[in-house]
Short mmCIF file of C-alpha atoms in Angstrom, two decimals:
data_model
loop_
_atom_site.label_atom_id
_atom_site.label_comp_id
_atom_site.label_asym_id
_atom_site.label_seq_id
_atom_site.Cartn_x
_atom_site.Cartn_y
_atom_site.Cartn_z
CA UNK A 905 51.71 -25.52 -12.10
CA UNK A 906 55.41 -26.15 -11.66
CA UNK A 907 54.76 -27.29 -8.08
CA UNK A 908 52.01 -29.64 -9.25
CA UNK A 909 54.26 -30.97 -12.01
CA UNK A 910 57.06 -31.62 -9.56
CA UNK A 911 54.58 -33.22 -7.12
CA UNK A 912 53.29 -35.50 -9.92
CA UNK A 913 56.82 -36.43 -11.00
CA UNK A 914 57.75 -37.09 -7.37
CA UNK A 915 54.68 -39.30 -6.98
CA UNK A 916 55.59 -41.33 -10.05
CA UNK A 917 59.19 -41.67 -8.97
CA UNK A 918 58.06 -42.61 -5.48
CA UNK A 919 55.72 -45.24 -6.88
CA UNK A 920 58.47 -46.65 -9.05
CA UNK A 921 60.80 -46.77 -6.09
CA UNK A 922 58.15 -48.28 -3.84
CA UNK A 923 57.92 -45.16 -1.67
CA UNK A 924 54.84 -44.28 0.40
CA UNK A 925 52.62 -41.76 -1.43
CA UNK A 926 49.04 -40.41 -1.75
CA UNK A 927 47.53 -40.37 -5.21
CA UNK A 928 44.78 -37.73 -5.83
CA UNK A 929 42.16 -38.04 -8.60
CA UNK A 930 41.82 -35.28 -9.56
CA UNK A 931 44.61 -33.18 -8.12
CA UNK A 932 42.92 -29.96 -9.27
CA UNK A 933 39.18 -29.32 -9.38
CA UNK A 934 36.78 -26.44 -10.18
CA UNK A 935 33.61 -26.19 -8.10
CA UNK A 936 30.70 -23.80 -7.70
CA UNK A 937 30.40 -21.77 -4.52
CA UNK A 938 28.09 -23.02 -1.79
CA UNK A 939 28.60 -26.70 -2.64
CA UNK A 940 26.64 -28.94 -0.32
CA UNK A 941 27.90 -31.01 2.57
CA UNK A 942 29.15 -34.34 1.24
CA UNK A 943 30.32 -33.08 -2.15
CA UNK A 944 33.30 -35.21 -3.31
CA UNK A 945 36.36 -33.18 -4.28
CA UNK A 946 38.86 -35.97 -4.95
CA UNK A 947 39.36 -39.71 -4.66
CA UNK A 948 42.48 -40.45 -2.62
CA UNK A 949 44.63 -43.61 -2.69
CA UNK A 950 47.37 -44.37 -0.15
CA UNK A 951 50.11 -46.39 -1.85
CA UNK A 952 53.10 -48.31 -0.49
CA UNK A 953 52.21 -47.34 3.06
CA UNK A 954 53.13 -49.34 6.16
CA UNK A 955 50.49 -51.71 7.41
CA UNK A 956 47.77 -49.92 9.36
CA UNK A 957 48.65 -46.44 8.01
CA UNK A 958 45.67 -44.21 6.99
CA UNK A 959 45.07 -40.77 5.55
CA UNK A 960 44.16 -39.10 8.83
CA UNK A 961 45.31 -35.51 8.45
CA UNK A 962 43.32 -32.87 6.56
CA UNK A 963 43.95 -29.12 6.51
CA UNK A 964 41.70 -27.08 6.82
CA UNK A 965 40.36 -29.47 9.46
CA UNK A 966 36.60 -30.12 9.90
CA UNK A 967 35.73 -28.05 6.83
CA UNK A 968 36.92 -30.94 4.66
CA UNK A 969 37.19 -34.61 5.65
CA UNK A 970 38.39 -37.92 4.29
CA UNK A 971 35.83 -40.69 4.74
CA UNK A 972 36.34 -44.44 5.10
CA UNK A 973 36.56 -44.84 1.32
CA UNK A 974 39.36 -42.26 1.11
CA UNK A 975 37.09 -39.69 -0.53
CA UNK A 976 37.96 -36.05 0.16
CA UNK A 977 34.61 -34.33 0.85
CA UNK A 978 33.12 -31.00 1.83
CA UNK A 979 32.00 -31.22 5.45
CA UNK A 980 30.15 -27.90 5.93
CA UNK A 981 27.15 -26.51 4.01
CA UNK A 982 27.54 -23.09 2.40
CA UNK A 983 31.02 -22.35 3.70
CA UNK A 984 32.63 -21.95 0.30
CA UNK A 985 31.30 -18.47 -0.55
CA UNK A 986 32.45 -16.06 -3.25
CA UNK A 987 30.70 -12.95 -1.89
CA UNK A 988 32.29 -13.35 1.54
CA UNK A 989 35.60 -14.42 -0.03
CA UNK A 990 35.67 -17.60 2.03
CA UNK A 991 37.87 -20.12 0.17
CA UNK A 992 37.56 -17.89 -2.91
CA UNK A 993 38.81 -17.83 -5.61
CA UNK A 994 41.42 -20.62 -5.13
CA UNK A 995 42.60 -22.63 -2.14
CA UNK A 996 44.60 -25.78 -1.34
CA UNK A 997 43.66 -28.77 0.79
CA UNK A 998 46.48 -30.77 2.36
CA UNK A 999 45.95 -34.46 3.15
CA UNK A 1000 48.50 -36.70 4.84
CA UNK A 1001 49.25 -40.05 6.36
CA UNK A 1002 52.16 -40.94 8.62
CA UNK A 1003 54.44 -41.42 5.63
CA UNK A 1004 53.17 -39.14 2.84
CA UNK A 1005 51.14 -36.06 2.00
CA UNK A 1006 49.41 -34.56 -1.04
CA UNK A 1007 47.70 -31.32 -2.08
CA UNK A 1008 44.35 -30.90 -3.85
CA UNK A 1009 43.91 -27.47 -5.49
CA UNK A 1010 40.34 -26.13 -5.67
CA UNK A 1011 39.08 -23.20 -7.80
CA UNK A 1012 35.72 -21.69 -6.80
CA UNK A 1013 33.29 -20.24 -9.37
CA UNK A 1014 30.86 -17.46 -8.38
CA UNK A 1015 27.26 -18.33 -9.36
CA UNK A 1016 23.86 -16.70 -9.05
CA UNK A 1017 22.16 -17.69 -5.82
CA UNK A 1018 18.43 -17.53 -5.19
CA UNK A 1019 17.16 -14.74 -2.93
CA UNK A 1020 16.45 -16.06 0.55
CA UNK A 1021 13.86 -13.64 1.94
CA UNK A 1022 11.35 -10.99 0.87
CA UNK A 1023 10.93 -8.22 3.44
CA UNK A 1024 7.94 -5.89 3.85
CA UNK A 1025 8.88 -2.75 5.73
CA UNK A 1026 11.95 -4.62 6.92
CA UNK A 1027 9.94 -7.58 8.29
CA UNK A 1028 10.56 -11.03 6.83
CA UNK A 1029 7.99 -13.00 8.85
CA UNK A 1030 4.71 -11.09 9.28
CA UNK A 1031 1.86 -12.54 7.21
CA UNK A 1032 -0.41 -9.46 7.37
CA UNK A 1033 -0.15 -5.94 5.98
CA UNK A 1034 -2.41 -3.06 7.03
CA UNK A 1035 -3.37 0.11 5.14
CA UNK A 1036 -5.45 2.96 6.55
CA UNK A 1037 -8.19 4.17 4.24
CA UNK A 1038 -7.82 7.80 3.25
CA UNK A 1039 -4.15 7.87 4.30
CA UNK A 1040 -2.35 5.06 2.51
CA UNK A 1041 1.37 4.83 3.21
CA UNK A 1042 2.99 2.37 0.74
CA UNK A 1043 4.81 -0.66 2.14
CA UNK A 1044 8.50 -0.83 1.22
CA UNK A 1045 9.67 -4.12 -0.31
CA UNK A 1046 13.24 -5.38 -0.11
CA UNK A 1047 15.06 -8.66 -0.74
CA UNK A 1048 17.78 -10.59 1.06
CA UNK A 1049 20.20 -12.00 -1.52
CA UNK A 1050 23.79 -13.26 -1.26
CA UNK A 1051 24.56 -11.59 -4.58
CA UNK A 1052 24.90 -8.04 -3.29
CA UNK A 1053 25.21 -6.36 -6.67
CA UNK A 1054 21.98 -7.84 -8.05
CA UNK A 1055 18.66 -6.03 -8.49
CA UNK A 1056 15.14 -7.46 -8.12
CA UNK A 1057 11.72 -7.01 -9.72
CA UNK A 1058 8.55 -7.41 -7.64
CA UNK A 1059 5.26 -8.82 -8.94
CA UNK A 1060 1.83 -9.49 -7.42
CA UNK A 1061 -0.33 -12.57 -8.03
CA UNK A 1062 -3.47 -14.01 -6.47
CA UNK A 1063 -7.21 -13.45 -6.62
CA UNK A 1064 -6.88 -9.83 -5.45
CA UNK A 1065 -3.85 -8.91 -7.57
CA UNK A 1066 -5.78 -6.21 -9.48
CA UNK A 1067 -6.50 -4.36 -6.23
CA UNK A 1068 -2.81 -3.62 -5.61
CA UNK A 1069 0.20 -2.29 -7.45
CA UNK A 1070 3.97 -1.90 -7.29
CA UNK A 1071 5.17 1.66 -7.86
CA UNK A 1072 8.67 3.15 -8.03
CA UNK A 1073 10.12 -0.35 -8.22
CA UNK A 1074 9.51 -1.48 -4.63
CA UNK A 1075 6.50 0.33 -3.13
CA UNK A 1076 3.45 -1.89 -2.52
CA UNK A 1077 0.05 -0.22 -2.08
CA UNK A 1078 -3.65 -0.51 -3.00
CA UNK A 1079 -4.77 0.94 -6.33
CA UNK A 1080 -7.06 3.95 -6.25
CA UNK A 1081 -10.36 3.01 -4.62
CA UNK A 1082 -9.19 -0.31 -3.16
CA UNK A 1083 -8.29 1.12 0.25
CA UNK A 1084 -11.94 1.41 1.21
CA UNK A 1085 -13.03 -0.36 4.37
CA UNK A 1086 -16.70 -0.31 3.33
CA UNK A 1087 -16.00 -2.27 0.12
CA UNK A 1088 -12.99 -4.38 1.18
CA UNK A 1089 -13.43 -8.14 1.80
CA UNK A 1090 -14.31 -8.88 5.38
CA UNK A 1091 -11.39 -11.28 5.79
CA UNK A 1092 -8.91 -9.17 3.82
CA UNK A 1093 -7.22 -9.47 0.44
CA UNK A 1094 -5.03 -12.55 -0.16
CA UNK A 1095 -2.08 -11.86 -2.44
CA UNK A 1096 1.36 -13.28 -3.21
CA UNK A 1097 4.36 -11.00 -3.70
CA UNK A 1098 7.34 -12.41 -5.62
CA UNK A 1099 10.88 -11.06 -5.89
CA UNK A 1100 12.80 -12.13 -9.02
CA UNK A 1101 16.53 -11.46 -9.32
CA UNK A 1102 17.71 -9.85 -12.55
CA UNK A 1103 20.62 -10.46 -14.97
CA UNK A 1104 23.98 -9.39 -13.55
CA UNK A 1105 27.75 -9.88 -13.82
CA UNK A 1106 29.28 -12.40 -11.42
CA UNK A 1107 32.48 -11.78 -9.49
CA UNK A 1108 34.25 -13.86 -12.14
CA UNK A 1109 33.08 -11.46 -14.86
CA UNK A 1110 30.52 -13.87 -16.30
CA UNK A 1111 27.00 -12.80 -17.35
CA UNK A 1112 24.17 -14.54 -15.51
CA UNK A 1113 20.55 -14.31 -16.70
CA UNK A 1114 19.04 -14.22 -13.22
CA UNK A 1115 15.42 -15.38 -12.85
CA UNK A 1116 15.65 -16.94 -9.39
CA UNK A 1117 12.78 -16.10 -7.04
CA UNK A 1118 11.47 -15.93 -3.52
CA UNK A 1119 7.74 -15.47 -2.79
CA UNK A 1120 5.61 -14.52 0.18
CA UNK A 1121 1.88 -14.98 0.83
CA UNK A 1122 0.22 -12.19 2.78
CA UNK A 1123 -3.25 -10.96 3.74
CA UNK A 1124 -3.91 -7.25 3.34
CA UNK A 1125 -6.41 -5.52 5.63
CA UNK A 1126 -7.93 -2.06 5.32
CA UNK A 1127 -8.24 -0.14 8.59
CA UNK A 1128 -11.51 1.74 8.87
CA UNK A 1129 -11.48 5.50 9.27
CA UNK A 1130 -14.75 7.32 9.89
CA UNK A 1131 -15.11 9.63 6.92
CA UNK A 1132 -17.26 12.76 6.61
CA UNK A 1133 -20.22 12.84 4.23
CA UNK A 1134 -19.48 14.18 0.76
CA UNK A 1135 -21.85 16.51 -1.05
CA UNK A 1136 -22.72 15.78 -4.66
CA UNK A 1137 -21.05 19.08 -5.59
CA UNK A 1138 -18.57 21.47 -3.98
CA UNK A 1139 -20.74 24.46 -4.91
CA UNK A 1140 -24.46 24.83 -5.56
CA UNK A 1141 -25.81 27.94 -7.26
CA UNK A 1142 -29.35 29.24 -7.72
CA UNK A 1143 -31.01 32.47 -8.77
CA UNK A 1144 -34.57 33.80 -8.44
CA UNK A 1145 -36.51 36.91 -9.25
CA UNK A 1146 -39.11 37.85 -6.63
CA UNK A 1147 -42.34 38.81 -8.36
CA UNK A 1148 -45.08 37.01 -6.56
CA UNK A 1149 -45.85 34.47 -3.89
CA UNK A 1150 -45.16 30.77 -4.46
CA UNK A 1151 -42.55 31.08 -7.21
CA UNK A 1152 -40.72 27.73 -7.34
CA UNK A 1153 -37.11 26.94 -8.30
CA UNK A 1154 -35.92 23.34 -7.67
CA UNK A 1155 -32.30 22.44 -6.98
CA UNK A 1156 -31.05 19.00 -5.92
CA UNK A 1157 -28.72 19.05 -2.94
CA UNK A 1158 -27.52 15.79 -1.37
CA UNK A 1159 -24.57 14.16 0.34
CA UNK A 1160 -23.30 10.57 0.57
CA UNK A 1161 -21.70 8.94 3.61
CA UNK A 1162 -19.41 6.00 2.78
CA UNK A 1163 -19.79 4.72 6.34
CA UNK A 1164 -23.52 4.22 5.72
CA UNK A 1165 -24.73 6.27 8.68
CA UNK A 1166 -27.66 8.71 8.73
CA UNK A 1167 -26.83 12.21 7.49
CA UNK A 1168 -28.00 15.37 9.23
CA UNK A 1169 -27.96 18.51 7.08
CA UNK A 1170 -27.35 22.00 8.38
CA UNK A 1171 -26.14 25.52 7.69
CA UNK A 1172 -23.13 27.19 9.25
CA UNK A 1173 -23.95 30.43 11.07
CA UNK A 1174 -23.08 33.57 9.09
CA UNK A 1175 -24.10 37.21 9.23
CA UNK A 1176 -26.83 36.51 6.71
CA UNK A 1177 -27.82 33.06 7.94
CA UNK A 1178 -28.15 33.60 11.65
CA UNK A 1179 -29.24 30.07 12.52
CA UNK A 1180 -28.27 26.44 12.20
CA UNK A 1181 -30.05 23.12 11.73
CA UNK A 1182 -29.56 19.48 12.59
CA UNK A 1183 -32.27 16.92 11.85
CA UNK A 1184 -32.13 13.71 9.81
CA UNK A 1185 -32.59 13.98 6.05
CA UNK A 1186 -33.71 17.61 6.04
CA UNK A 1187 -32.90 21.17 6.90
CA UNK A 1188 -34.58 22.60 9.97
CA UNK A 1189 -34.16 26.20 11.03
CA UNK A 1190 -36.36 28.50 13.05
CA UNK A 1191 -37.09 31.61 10.99
CA UNK A 1192 -35.66 34.84 12.42
CA UNK A 1193 -38.04 36.81 14.66
CA UNK A 1194 -37.22 40.10 12.96
CA UNK A 1195 -36.50 41.14 9.41
CA UNK A 1196 -34.35 43.85 7.96
CA UNK A 1197 -35.46 46.20 5.26
CA UNK A 1198 -31.97 46.25 3.75
CA UNK A 1199 -30.92 42.60 3.86
CA UNK A 1200 -32.88 39.51 2.81
CA UNK A 1201 -33.54 37.02 5.56
CA UNK A 1202 -32.89 33.41 4.55
CA UNK A 1203 -34.23 30.45 6.49
CA UNK A 1204 -34.56 26.72 5.93
CA UNK A 1205 -38.00 25.39 6.81
CA UNK A 1206 -38.67 21.90 8.17
CA UNK A 1207 -39.63 19.27 5.64
CA UNK A 1208 -38.24 15.94 4.47
CA UNK A 1209 -38.98 16.37 0.79
CA UNK A 1210 -38.79 19.02 -0.34
CA UNK A 1211 -36.77 21.20 1.95
CA UNK A 1212 -37.63 24.88 1.58
CA UNK A 1213 -35.55 28.02 1.42
CA UNK A 1214 -37.54 31.14 2.41
CA UNK A 1215 -36.46 34.62 1.39
CA UNK A 1216 -38.14 37.60 3.07
CA UNK A 1217 -37.56 41.18 2.06
CA UNK A 1218 -39.45 44.30 1.08
CA UNK A 1219 -36.64 46.39 -0.37
CA UNK A 1220 -36.10 46.06 -4.14
CA UNK A 1221 -32.56 45.23 -5.19
CA UNK A 1222 -30.09 42.56 -6.26
CA UNK A 1223 -28.69 40.39 -3.48
CA UNK A 1224 -25.74 38.00 -3.84
CA UNK A 1225 -25.88 35.68 -0.86
CA UNK A 1226 -23.71 32.73 0.11
CA UNK A 1227 -23.55 30.26 2.94
CA UNK A 1228 -21.88 26.99 3.85
CA UNK A 1229 -24.03 23.89 3.91
CA UNK A 1230 -23.09 21.09 6.29
CA UNK A 1231 -23.77 17.36 6.27
CA UNK A 1232 -22.97 15.59 9.54
CA UNK A 1233 -22.98 11.83 10.07
CA UNK A 1234 -23.70 9.84 13.23
CA UNK A 1235 -20.06 9.99 14.33
CA UNK A 1236 -19.97 13.78 14.17
CA UNK A 1237 -17.89 14.00 11.00
CA UNK A 1238 -18.99 16.92 8.84
CA UNK A 1239 -18.72 17.61 5.13
CA UNK A 1240 -19.34 21.02 3.62
CA UNK A 1241 -20.45 22.66 0.38
CA UNK A 1242 -21.04 26.25 -0.68
CA UNK A 1243 -24.49 27.58 -1.58
CA UNK A 1244 -24.59 30.70 -3.78
CA UNK A 1245 -27.89 32.60 -4.12
CA UNK A 1246 -28.51 35.44 -6.53
CA UNK A 1247 -31.87 37.02 -5.61
CA UNK A 1248 -33.54 39.95 -7.35
CA UNK A 1249 -36.34 41.72 -5.44
CA UNK A 1250 -38.45 43.71 -7.91
CA UNK A 1251 -40.44 46.80 -6.98
CA UNK A 1252 -44.01 45.89 -6.10
CA UNK A 1253 -43.16 42.47 -4.68
CA UNK A 1254 -45.34 41.28 -1.86
CA UNK A 1255 -44.42 42.14 1.71
CA UNK A 1256 -43.21 38.62 2.37
CA UNK A 1257 -41.71 36.88 -0.62
CA UNK A 1258 -41.20 33.13 -0.30
CA UNK A 1259 -39.34 30.94 -2.77
CA UNK A 1260 -38.72 27.22 -2.85
CA UNK A 1261 -35.13 27.26 -4.08
CA UNK A 1262 -33.94 23.69 -3.57
CA UNK A 1263 -34.71 20.23 -2.26
CA UNK A 1264 -32.57 17.39 -0.94
CA UNK A 1265 -33.44 15.45 -4.10
CA UNK A 1266 -33.85 16.41 -7.72
CA UNK A 1267 -37.54 15.47 -7.69
CA UNK A 1268 -39.81 18.41 -8.45
CA UNK A 1269 -42.58 18.71 -5.89
CA UNK A 1270 -45.52 21.10 -6.17
CA UNK A 1271 -45.56 23.31 -3.09
CA UNK A 1272 -48.34 25.68 -2.06
CA UNK A 1273 -47.48 28.60 0.20
CA UNK A 1274 -49.95 31.04 1.77
CA UNK A 1275 -49.51 33.94 4.15
CA UNK A 1276 -51.30 34.40 7.45
CA UNK A 1277 -51.07 37.83 9.03
CA UNK A 1278 -51.78 38.34 12.73
CA UNK A 1279 -51.92 41.83 14.26
CA UNK A 1280 -51.35 42.30 17.98
CA UNK A 1281 -52.76 45.67 18.99
CA UNK A 1282 -51.20 45.85 22.45
CA UNK A 1283 -47.64 45.60 21.18
CA UNK A 1284 -48.36 46.96 17.69
CA UNK A 1285 -46.33 44.02 16.31
CA UNK A 1286 -47.25 42.42 13.03
CA UNK A 1287 -46.09 38.80 12.45
CA UNK A 1288 -46.24 37.22 9.06
CA UNK A 1289 -45.96 33.43 9.05
CA UNK A 1290 -45.87 31.33 5.86
CA UNK A 1291 -47.96 28.20 5.99
CA UNK A 1292 -46.50 25.39 3.85
CA UNK A 1293 -48.20 22.30 2.50
CA UNK A 1294 -46.59 19.83 0.12
CA UNK A 1295 -48.24 17.42 -2.27
#
């Protein structure tokens, strides 16, 4: 201040004495950081100068200039920057002619600057985002902002905004059920993500309310993954008491394939279920050629609706059986479920006991089962074959 006072007094004395001098209006100025190219800092006037003299010297050169009207101006966009401490917080500009010089003192104020970019997984330019159904990895959002100590809040807008969410502050992902290729729009989801800067304290200690934004329009695509069929239940359970032929117990067993392909049902091979099956929309297993007197033999018989479970045994007792059902789609993907069977064989039951235990639907169908016995004398082998007709 003393220097400025002396400079002002010297200017007045010089003017009174007819000396060459440069008058600055104002001599001190406060500006916001990042002032634009062409911003006028001070109006200069060269007084009592020799003919032809001009204000031709400026320091720092090129950053600031004096135009033909003797206006001292900013000559570079964005150079005055508080965060990078370029010409911050106070600096002097010296102007001079051949016979005089003057100083303009500038104070820079730190202000909130709008964010300049919204990044998705570190990318600021891509206009598409991809999620894999069944294995969604959230996209990480971040913001480029000159104000390094400022935080940001992310929001989603657009026609498909309800299909996506922001979690943990900056993780962008589909809501439950949206990452489904079979139900997603053919041309993707169009959404807009916006980053809004929040209130913060400037480098000058002032409180700023924030609220400046940067937005980005993107299209979100769901990558298809072939998924296995899903049974209507993880476990199916049934029980039956073997008293007589043609006893019926109905159980609905079904699976759904999101990919829309045909489902083939089957049974995994176990010690009890020594067979497998693989035909569209039904179970198909060849009944075992021999039976055991101590263990029930379980087989799935061919039939679209209903599908039959046959139990053959002659030994009374309680049998707790289990097996794994399979449902395989056209791509070879397989879903599984557990089938639990509690079977009671009562004394006096027929030689071959057959039960309809479940169908692939919950529709009850009347099934008639009869036995045909064929005796082969040469090999002394007796074969009992159930004949099944459905109405």
